[in-house]
Each structure stands twice: as C-alpha cells, then as structure tokens.
Amino acid sequence: MIADGVEDEEKWLAAGIAGLQQNAFYMHRALDSNNLRDALKYSAQMLSELRTSKLSPHKYYELYMRAFDELRKLELFFKEETRRGCSIIDLYELVQHAGNILPRLYLLCTVGSVYIKSKEAPAKDVLKDLVEMCRGIQHPVRGLFLRSYLSQVSRDKLPDIGSEYEGDADTVMDAVEFVLQNFTEMNKLWVRMQHQGPAREKEKREKGRSELRDLVGKNLHVLSQIEGVDLDMYKDTVLPRVLEQVVNCKDELAQFYLMDCIIQVFPDEYHLQTLEVLLGACPQLQPSVDIKTVLSRLMERLSNYAASSAEVLPEFLQVEAFSKLNNVIGKVIEAQVDMPIFGAVTLYSSLLTFTLHVHPDRLDYADQVLGACVKKLSSKGKLEDSRATKQIVALLSAPLEKYNDVVTALKLSNYHHVMEYLDNETNKIMATVIIQSIMKNNTRISTADKVEALFELITGLIKDLDGNHEEVDEDDFKEEQNSVARLIQMLHNDDPVEMYKIICTVRRQFMTGGPKRLPFTIPPLVFSSLKLVRRLQGQDEGQDENPFGDESLTTPKKIFQLLNQTIEVLSTVPAPELALQLYLQCAEAANDSDLEPVAYEFFTQAYILYEEEVSDSKAQVTALHLIIGTLRRMHVFGIENRDTLTHKATGYSAKLLKKPDQCRAVYSCAHLFWVDDQDNMKDGERVLICLKRALRIANAAQQMSNATRGSTGSVTLFVEILSKYLYFFEKGNPQVTAAAIQSLIELINTEMQSDSSTPDPAADAFFASTLRYIQFQKQKGGAIGERYEAIKM
Amino acid sequence: MVLVLAIGDLHIPHRAADLPPKFKSMLVPGKIQHIICTGNLCIKEVHDYLKSLCPDLHITRGEYDEDSRYPETKTLTIGQFKLGICHGHQVIPWGDLDSLAMLQRQLDVDILITGHTHQFKAYKHEGGVVINPGSATGAYSSFTYDVNPSFVLMDIDGLRVVVYVYELIDGEVKVDKIDFKKTATTRSSH
C-alpha cells in the first residue's frame, strides 16, 4: 500500500513537472515576443500545477523550485515591461485577473517585487497588501510554500535601516511587522497540518510537518538579519510577539522547534538580556515538549558565550542569569509531573555545567544546583533507571573535570548526598571515577578532614554497602581494591602531626572493610606509616620520651603501636604470610629507630605466625629467608635477645620439610653469626657449627637418595656449602681452615666419580667454576692470594 | 644490537602508585626486544603493562608478588650472553656481592640480574657481571633511606654489553653507562 503510494507520488510529480515545463515553454515564447497577455496566460497555467494536493511536502518542494526558477524569468520580464512604458500599477491589477487564486497570488507577489523596486509606492504598503492577500490560501502545504515565496522575494526589499527602501513612511518597524505577520500566519498553517486527515496517518503528517519546519523558521532568521532590530526592538517587539505565537499555538512540534530556533538564531547577548521573558515562556509550553533539551541547548550556548571572553561575565551577574535559570528549571520540573527522573537530572546536569563555566568561583552556586537535585531525588529514592544514573555520573563528573582537583569538589556539601541515590554498582563506578581523577591530576589530599570527606565519597569501595549482597566479579573487585591502594600514595602532608592524623583516619576507614579487603588495603597503610617513621627519625633526634613528656607528640613509638594493632587484624582474613612480612618490615624500621623492645616484639609476632600459621612448605622457605635476612641486618638487639631469636631461626631451618631446603636454610644461618661491621658479631665457631650441620644434612640427603632411588643425587648442595666455606675463609674466620676446604673438594670429587652418582652437567659446571674461582683468588696476590695459597688442589 | 630492559621492585600498589611519568614516556612499545624483571611488581596490571612494552617478558618471584607461579630463578640466552634472574631475597646476606657471585656460578650465567635492595648496582667479578636495576618507582626499602627510581637498559652486541642506567634524581633523568666485554675464554663450551 505504501509502496503504491510512493509510486503514485512519483507519477504525479512527473506529471506535474511535465505540465509545468510545457507551460513554461510557451511562456518563454511569449516572453521572447513581448507578448504580455500570453505570458500571463501561460504562467498562470504553469502555476496551476502548484494547486495539487497529491504531493507530500518533500515532492511539492521539487515542483515549487522549478516554478520558482521560472518566475525569476517572469520577474525580469515584468521589469522590462515597466521600462517599456507599462505601468506597474496596471500590471499589479492585471495579474489579479488570473482565474485561480493560487497562481494569482504567485503572480501578484512577483509583480509586487518589481513594484517595490520601482519605489512608486512605499514598500510597507505593498508588503502589507501581499501578506494579507496570501490569507486567501488556507491549505497548509500550498499556503506555506506561497508565503515562503513571498518571504524570498521580499527579503532584499525590506525597509531596513540603511536600505534604499527606508523612508519617511517606511521604517524598520514596518519591516518587522511584515515578517512577524508572515511568520504568524505560516505557523498557524503549519500547526493546522497536525489536525488534518485521519488519526492513523498521524505519523506521516508529523514527518511531513518536520520537512516543512525550516520554512517557518526562516522568518525568524530573517528577523535576526534585519539591521534595525537592535536589543530594544528585540526585547519590546520581536520576542514578545514570537513567544506569543509559540505559546498560543499549543502545538508540541512547533513549540519545540521554534524555541530552539529562537535560541540558535538570535545573539547570545540578546538572550541574556531577555532571559526572564524567554524562560517565562517555558512553563507555559505543552507538557509534552522536550523542554529540557531546549533549556540545555540554551545553557550550552550561554556557557560558550561566557567562555568566549571574560568581558561578558559581568553581564551574567548583572542579569542574575544563574538564579533565573535555576528558578525556571525548578518550575518546569514542578509543572511537568510526568517528567522522568532522568529528565530532571539532565536539566540539573546542564545547569551545573553552565554554572561551572560562568561562575567557576561560585562553589555555592554549584552546591545549590546539587542541593536542588538532591531534593528532587529524595522523592524517588535509589535510582533504577540506567539513563538517570548515567546522567548523575555526568553531573558528578562535571566538577571533577572542571576543577581538576578533587579537593574543590569535596567542598561541595551536597556532593556526597547525590551519591547516596545511586545504586551500589553505579556508586562504585563513581567512586572509581573520583579516584581516577585524583591519580590523573596527581592531586595530593593533605588533611585528615579532606581524607575523611573523600572516603565518604568512595565509601562504596571501602566497605560493603547496605543491601549489597550481590556477587562481585573477582577481577573487578581486585581492580577496585588496588585502585584504593594506589590512592593511599596520594595522601600526604609534610607536617608529621597532620600525616599521623591522616593515617589514623585511613586506618579507621579500612577497619570497616572486612576480611576480603584487608589484604589489599593494609599493606599501603603500613608502608605509609613506615615512611612517616623515617621522617620523624630525620626530624628531631632527641625525641622527648620522658614519662612526663607531651603525650600528644607524634613519635615513632606511637606509630609502631598503631602498626602492631593494624597488622594484627590481618589474622581475621587470615593472611599469615603477608602479616609476617609486614612484621619483619616493622622490625627493621624499629631497628633503625633504636627501639629494641619494639623490634623484639615484632620479631616475636612474626615467629608466632611462622610456628602457628605458615604451614605450606614453599611459604615456609620464603618466610624463613625473610626472617634470616632481616635478623642478620638487626644491630639493635642485645646478646640475650639476639641469641634467642637466632636459636629459633636455626631451629626452624633444621625442621623444614625437604632436606635441600633445610641444608640451604642452615648454611644461611651461618651468616647470623658473622656480621662484617660488628666486631662482636664474629663468632667463628658457631659459623662452623652451622656449616658442618649443613654438610651433615647434605650427606643425609645423599644417603636417602641412594636408599630410595638407587643413586645419589647431584652434588650441587655440596658445592654450595663449599662456596660458603670459601666465603668465611676469605673473611678470615679462623675456624674455617684450608684443610677443611681441601677435604670438602675431595669429597665432591669422590661423589662425582662414584658409580652410583647421577650425572648432572649443571652441578659439574658449578663445581668447575668454583674451582676456577679458587685459582683466580690464588693469583690475586696480597692478603687474599696468601690465604688462598694454603689450599692445595 | 639487542635491547634488554632490566626492571623491578616496583611495589605497585603497596608502596607506589605508578612509574614516574618521565620513565613512562621513555618506555614505549616496540623499542625493546626483551624485558627482564626481578620481581615485586606486585599486581597483574603491572605484568600486563610490561607485556605491552615487549612480549618477551621474563619474571622471577618477589616475596610480595600476587602471582605465586613466577619461578624463583630463571636463565636465558640472548646473543652470546647467558643471563640469570633472581629476585634476591633468597640470597643471604641480602645484597652481598660474594653470595650473589656464588648464585651466578651456580646458574652458570655471564650476567646475573637481581633486585630486592632497591639500589642500583653493576659489579664485575671474575665469574661475570651482577646487575641490580634498583626500584623503578623508587619504592620504600628497609635497605636504604635514599631510593631514586631507576632501571637499566642493556645493549647486547656480540661479545660486548653496554649497560645504561637511568636514574630519576631530583626530578631529572640522569643516564650513566658502563661497558662490559665478555672474553671468549671465560666461558668454555661444556
């Protein structure tokens, strides 16, 4: 059916064009032979094609354009005629004899154009006559095109200021009056289209109307181009009349289009100065008009206007632009009860953007907007509509982008209230946006208060929100928590007292996070605290630690207490390996602060964890490496404490599950008894005991291997032990003798050559390069060379 | 000319938020043929970032690494050189060059790349070269109070390797270079 319709239309259009062209042909002949009668006759016939009702606006336009072109030639002819002596007034009268009204009026307008040019009558009189005569066509499509024609031919003949048509009788006012009247009539015709025809063709009609809208809008464009229309005339005459028509026509399509047109076509300066009037029309429009888009566009234009030059900014203040916009938005939202929540939020979002551009220093305005938004949201509760949540995210992101500084956004008291209305998912997204903004701009958050405020905003990431029992994707969760961890690096203040407050605030917040979050959040907190300890050490060496000293002083001791309590919490996760590592870090820091009891306490905690919680063999090996390595670096311990800890460490080493691990741990313990820069820490005997023990373990490992696998394992362990012997030999440990080394070398050789040994090229290479090392050292000369001389190979 | 990036001990996000911007702008994909990482990244995001710089990525495990599957040590051959990687917390005493030299002999490599101390070191001994690229983020270290972000770029060309160390000192990137030549006789072909 529709396909048929289109086909038919094509046929009709083709027929119309054919008819038009045929008559045009004869018209040209008449023009060439100066035959006025025939010219009029054929032009009228030609124009009759425009009387059709069968074409859609789109097709009618094609026909119209051809007619338009032909009429230009006719107009030229008329001009020639008047020069040849024909009276224009007679001509004006003559064309009115055309049979049908539509051709008659097209011809009249054409002659009218020449008439005005001749200046035989005031322009305003001719224009007035024409615009009224056009009333004769009440059919919407035909009427619109006719009036559009009138507008086109009269365009350059309006009695504007400085135009040749201005005179005593003619003023700009007349030009304006003419255009306004044409506009009004055109709008009426356009609106009438909506109600023509059956209800089922409504969509088709609306499409047709859409195609014609520019014809109506053109009039506004013409008005904006009239030089004489200054701010006063716009304010007093043009805008009120246009708005009157817009409001009274009560047509949704027209209202939306025309409001937008006004905004786009007239200068921003005018809009500012007539803001009240313009906005006053908004609540009067049909409820179904998408007023939020109109207002958003207006605010966008004004924002750009504000951005264009700083000089215009005072104007905004002078007209109280912000409060006017704020008011009208409030009124519109109140009036349009059915407006979905996302519409309201979009309006506030546009207003906020406007405010940020025009009044960047007025945080109170921005806060006002957010407050109004909160008020609206409070009637709805948590949002379900995803469009609305998207708009809220846009709303909240705007201040972040504008100020590039979260700290400023934190000053907006309503900011976090808005966030409360987001569903949990979006809340977390927004929190992530905030953190990203901080990271991107390298913003430092420098006081405990600001940190507190910030954490309130990102609370969705810090702890489980009420009613949040949904399964979170593990990877997403990790990413979130890692971003929180990164955030901690941005919280900083050079003043240790304030920094300590920040750390306490963060700690308090993290404690509410629950076991899943602690492994992510505690480590950065711990390291932040350790950095503070370092700074305090640097600051005042003579810390006042006396019993009557100032309790409120921030001291390393205080921080270590806090750390102890903090790391303790990891047991609820449980995360023993992580806690152990952190305890050891703290122990080293306490060591650097010369706090022996504190360091000892941390070691105790670490050891307890090792004994009771670390059960995985691989984890034990790592943990023990860290324990031994850390213990070796400690210089703060007195003999007793050191002995206890060392004894335990060696004990753990010997009890590791796998023999190779045992062996390695034990020979590492040898280093605990020999520290280069501390002379009282060079216990040669205990070193040797460790090395011998390691050797015994290695032997046992070989025997076990023989027993269970029928062959001894590789000699790698022996070579490692040999290397350790060499190490202490070089350091001058008298207990490690050249003889011992020699016999160890022999042992290795024997093991390697035995029948039951497994060939191991790596171990062979290792042994070979170790022997090479001994040779190299022998050739070194000096004390080293001498010592190595003793080793016979 | 083969470029090898040696980098490690970033400790993201526990001790640092990200690489220094000046380093990030220098490390662009496509320029480096191999990456050797001593460990303690600590999270997958950092792994992915390094992978984006160069697909040939070799990592050993640091004690804070999230992924526990990284190996304790690794060896690989690039051109004429054998390289070994180990984070270093396993070698006691930490940072002790003699003990590291022992590990080097054990792994039978010309160049040993190791970390943990967050201090740049390039040390030549009879058995080869030990290189510590330091911490790329200048992360807190119990070892030293003065950590400048640093990383190492090795240019391996035949029997010669030029070690470029990039350090961020007071906001400026300082570059230093050290030359090492491998004598053909040091490594025998067993």
PDB file of C-alpha atoms in Angstrom, chain A residues 62-191:
ATOM      1  CA  GLU A  62      10.679  19.899  -6.118  1.00  0.00           C
ATOM      2  CA  LEU A  63       7.784  21.273  -8.108  1.00  0.00           C
ATOM      3  CA  TYR A  64       7.953  24.546  -6.285  1.00  0.00           C
ATOM      4  CA  MET A  65      11.631  25.043  -7.044  1.00  0.00           C
ATOM      5  CA  ARG A  66      11.068  24.698 -10.737  1.00  0.00           C
ATOM      6  CA  ALA A  67       8.244  27.176 -10.593  1.00  0.00           C
ATOM      7  CA  PHE A  68      10.455  29.493  -8.607  1.00  0.00           C
ATOM      8  CA  ASP A  69      13.115  29.449 -11.296  1.00  0.00           C
ATOM      9  CA  GLU A  70      10.602  30.196 -13.991  1.00  0.00           C
ATOM     10  CA  LEU A  71       9.135  33.058 -12.011  1.00  0.00           C
ATOM     11  CA  ARG A  72      12.539  34.699 -11.878  1.00  0.00           C
ATOM     12  CA  LYS A  73      12.473  34.992 -15.618  1.00  0.00           C
ATOM     13  CA  LEU A  74       8.981  36.344 -15.450  1.00  0.00           C
ATOM     14  CA  GLU A  75      10.025  38.930 -12.922  1.00  0.00           C
ATOM     15  CA  LEU A  76      12.774  40.120 -15.224  1.00  0.00           C
ATOM     16  CA  PHE A  77      10.232  40.386 -17.993  1.00  0.00           C
ATOM     17  CA  PHE A  78       7.933  42.464 -15.798  1.00  0.00           C
ATOM     18  CA  LYS A  79      10.773  44.788 -15.061  1.00  0.00           C
ATOM     19  CA  GLU A  80      11.474  45.163 -18.758  1.00  0.00           C
ATOM     20  CA  GLU A  81       7.802  45.828 -19.351  1.00  0.00           C
ATOM     21  CA  THR A  82       7.725  48.703 -16.897  1.00  0.00           C
ATOM     22  CA  ARG A  83      10.702  50.239 -18.633  1.00  0.00           C
ATOM     23  CA  ARG A  84       8.924  49.861 -21.892  1.00  0.00           C
ATOM     24  CA  GLY A  85       6.210  52.007 -20.519  1.00  0.00           C
ATOM     25  CA  CYS A  86       3.811  49.585 -18.923  1.00  0.00           C
ATOM     26  CA  SER A  87       2.541  50.968 -15.623  1.00  0.00           C
ATOM     27  CA  ILE A  88       3.421  48.786 -12.688  1.00  0.00           C
ATOM     28  CA  ILE A  89       0.155  49.643 -11.046  1.00  0.00           C
ATOM     29  CA  ASP A  90      -1.686  48.405 -14.099  1.00  0.00           C
ATOM     30  CA  LEU A  91       0.375  45.274 -14.065  1.00  0.00           C
ATOM     31  CA  TYR A  92      -0.386  44.770 -10.437  1.00  0.00           C
ATOM     32  CA  GLU A  93      -4.051  44.973 -11.271  1.00  0.00           C
ATOM     33  CA  LEU A  94      -3.791  42.865 -14.397  1.00  0.00           C
ATOM     34  CA  VAL A  95      -2.370  39.766 -12.753  1.00  0.00           C
ATOM     35  CA  GLN A  96      -5.272  39.662 -10.371  1.00  0.00           C
ATOM     36  CA  HIS A  97      -7.438  38.563 -13.269  1.00  0.00           C
ATOM     37  CA  ALA A  98      -5.885  35.129 -13.202  1.00  0.00           C
ATOM     38  CA  GLY A  99      -8.571  32.535 -12.799  1.00  0.00           C
ATOM     39  CA  ASN A 100      -7.410  30.600  -9.794  1.00  0.00           C
ATOM     40  CA  ILE A 101      -6.319  32.180  -6.594  1.00  0.00           C
ATOM     41  CA  LEU A 102      -3.001  30.388  -6.131  1.00  0.00           C
ATOM     42  CA  PRO A 103      -1.486  31.342  -9.493  1.00  0.00           C
ATOM     43  CA  ARG A 104      -2.946  34.786  -8.994  1.00  0.00           C
ATOM     44  CA  LEU A 105      -1.130  35.257  -5.732  1.00  0.00           C
ATOM     45  CA  TYR A 106       2.203  33.937  -7.008  1.00  0.00           C
ATOM     46  CA  LEU A 107       1.981  36.399  -9.878  1.00  0.00           C
ATOM     47  CA  LEU A 108       0.980  39.164  -7.549  1.00  0.00           C
ATOM     48  CA  CYS A 109       3.980  38.572  -5.341  1.00  0.00           C
ATOM     49  CA  THR A 110       6.215  38.543  -8.368  1.00  0.00           C
ATOM     50  CA  VAL A 111       4.829  41.844  -9.616  1.00  0.00           C
ATOM     51  CA  GLY A 112       4.909  43.149  -6.093  1.00  0.00           C
ATOM     52  CA  SER A 113       8.621  42.599  -6.039  1.00  0.00           C
ATOM     53  CA  VAL A 114       9.045  44.764  -9.110  1.00  0.00           C
ATOM     54  CA  TYR A 115       6.564  47.277  -7.708  1.00  0.00           C
ATOM     55  CA  ILE A 116       8.611  47.769  -4.545  1.00  0.00           C
ATOM     56  CA  LYS A 117      11.779  48.073  -6.559  1.00  0.00           C
ATOM     57  CA  SER A 118      10.188  50.797  -8.634  1.00  0.00           C
ATOM     58  CA  LYS A 119       9.552  52.776  -5.491  1.00  0.00           C
ATOM     59  CA  GLU A 120       6.290  54.038  -6.897  1.00  0.00           C
ATOM     60  CA  ALA A 121       4.670  53.127  -3.653  1.00  0.00           C
ATOM     61  CA  PRO A 122       6.071  52.764  -0.113  1.00  0.00           C
ATOM     62  CA  ALA A 123       7.450  49.308   0.409  1.00  0.00           C
ATOM     63  CA  LYS A 124       5.393  48.852   3.500  1.00  0.00           C
ATOM     64  CA  ASP A 125       2.145  49.323   1.638  1.00  0.00           C
ATOM     65  CA  VAL A 126       2.931  46.720  -0.965  1.00  0.00           C
ATOM     66  CA  LEU A 127       4.223  44.289   1.610  1.00  0.00           C
ATOM     67  CA  LYS A 128       1.174  44.752   3.774  1.00  0.00           C
ATOM     68  CA  ASP A 129      -1.097  44.150   0.866  1.00  0.00           C
ATOM     69  CA  LEU A 130       0.707  40.994  -0.160  1.00  0.00           C
ATOM     70  CA  VAL A 131       0.901  39.457   3.263  1.00  0.00           C
ATOM     71  CA  GLU A 132      -2.794  39.958   3.760  1.00  0.00           C
ATOM     72  CA  MET A 133      -3.765  38.692   0.323  1.00  0.00           C
ATOM     73  CA  CYS A 134      -1.935  35.461   0.980  1.00  0.00           C
ATOM     74  CA  ARG A 135      -4.589  34.743   3.528  1.00  0.00           C
ATOM     75  CA  GLY A 136      -6.587  33.516   0.616  1.00  0.00           C
ATOM     76  CA  ILE A 137      -4.708  30.224   0.713  1.00  0.00           C
ATOM     77  CA  GLN A 138      -5.593  28.243   3.808  1.00  0.00           C
ATOM     78  CA  HIS A 139      -4.310  24.891   2.647  1.00  0.00           C
ATOM     79  CA  PRO A 140      -1.243  24.252   4.821  1.00  0.00           C
ATOM     80  CA  VAL A 141       1.292  22.976   2.267  1.00  0.00           C
ATOM     81  CA  ARG A 142       0.299  25.347  -0.515  1.00  0.00           C
ATOM     82  CA  GLY A 143      -0.006  28.252   1.880  1.00  0.00           C
ATOM     83  CA  LEU A 144       3.379  27.607   3.434  1.00  0.00           C
ATOM     84  CA  PHE A 145       5.147  27.498   0.103  1.00  0.00           C
ATOM     85  CA  LEU A 146       3.356  30.586  -1.148  1.00  0.00           C
ATOM     86  CA  ARG A 147       4.292  32.576   1.899  1.00  0.00           C
ATOM     87  CA  SER A 148       7.781  31.205   1.670  1.00  0.00           C
ATOM     88  CA  TYR A 149       7.897  32.598  -1.851  1.00  0.00           C
ATOM     89  CA  LEU A 150       6.744  35.933  -0.582  1.00  0.00           C
ATOM     90  CA  SER A 151       9.434  35.865   2.035  1.00  0.00           C
ATOM     91  CA  GLN A 152      12.075  35.029  -0.523  1.00  0.00           C
ATOM     92  CA  VAL A 153      11.207  37.761  -2.995  1.00  0.00           C
ATOM     93  CA  SER A 154      10.787  40.384  -0.319  1.00  0.00           C
ATOM     94  CA  ARG A 155      13.960  39.521   1.505  1.00  0.00           C
ATOM     95  CA  ASP A 156      16.134  42.212  -0.013  1.00  0.00           C
ATOM     96  CA  LYS A 157      13.410  44.795  -0.183  1.00  0.00           C
ATOM     97  CA  LEU A 158      12.595  45.262   3.445  1.00  0.00           C
ATOM     98  CA  PRO A 159      12.718  48.857   4.718  1.00  0.00           C
ATOM     99  CA  ASP A 160      15.641  48.193   6.998  1.00  0.00           C
ATOM    100  CA  ILE A 161      17.926  50.847   8.400  1.00  0.00           C
ATOM    101  CA  GLY A 162      20.333  51.901   5.718  1.00  0.00           C
ATOM    102  CA  SER A 163      18.402  50.157   2.970  1.00  0.00           C
ATOM    103  CA  GLU A 164      17.198  52.078  -0.023  1.00  0.00           C
ATOM    104  CA  TYR A 165      13.659  51.288   0.883  1.00  0.00           C
ATOM    105  CA  GLU A 166      13.761  53.154   4.119  1.00  0.00           C
ATOM    106  CA  GLY A 167      11.939  56.382   4.004  1.00  0.00           C
ATOM    107  CA  ASP A 168       9.736  58.731   5.981  1.00  0.00           C
ATOM    108  CA  ALA A 169       6.827  56.424   5.578  1.00  0.00           C
ATOM    109  CA  ASP A 170       8.767  53.257   5.895  1.00  0.00           C
ATOM    110  CA  THR A 171      10.621  52.214   8.949  1.00  0.00           C
ATOM    111  CA  VAL A 172      12.211  49.178  10.355  1.00  0.00           C
ATOM    112  CA  MET A 173       9.096  48.698  12.378  1.00  0.00           C
ATOM    113  CA  ASP A 174       7.205  48.070   9.184  1.00  0.00           C
ATOM    114  CA  ALA A 175       9.707  45.510   8.064  1.00  0.00           C
ATOM    115  CA  VAL A 176       9.464  43.753  11.368  1.00  0.00           C
ATOM    116  CA  GLU A 177       5.696  43.902  11.327  1.00  0.00           C
ATOM    117  CA  PHE A 178       5.635  42.337   7.896  1.00  0.00           C
ATOM    118  CA  VAL A 179       7.892  39.463   8.799  1.00  0.00           C
ATOM    119  CA  LEU A 180       6.107  38.854  12.072  1.00  0.00           C
ATOM    120  CA  GLN A 181       2.795  38.654  10.343  1.00  0.00           C
ATOM    121  CA  ASN A 182       4.063  36.273   7.709  1.00  0.00           C
ATOM    122  CA  PHE A 183       5.605  34.174  10.437  1.00  0.00           C
ATOM    123  CA  THR A 184       2.426  34.074  12.463  1.00  0.00           C
ATOM    124  CA  GLU A 185       0.302  33.021   9.527  1.00  0.00           C
ATOM    125  CA  MET A 186       2.829  30.410   8.473  1.00  0.00           C
ATOM    126  CA  ASN A 187       2.924  28.941  11.916  1.00  0.00           C
ATOM    127  CA  LYS A 188      -0.846  28.726  12.025  1.00  0.00           C
ATOM    128  CA  LEU A 189      -0.884  26.869   8.725  1.00  0.00           C
ATOM    129  CA  TRP A 190       1.851  24.592   9.913  1.00  0.00           C
ATOM    130  CA  VAL A 191       0.050  23.745  13.111  1.00  0.00           C
TER     131      VAL A 191
END
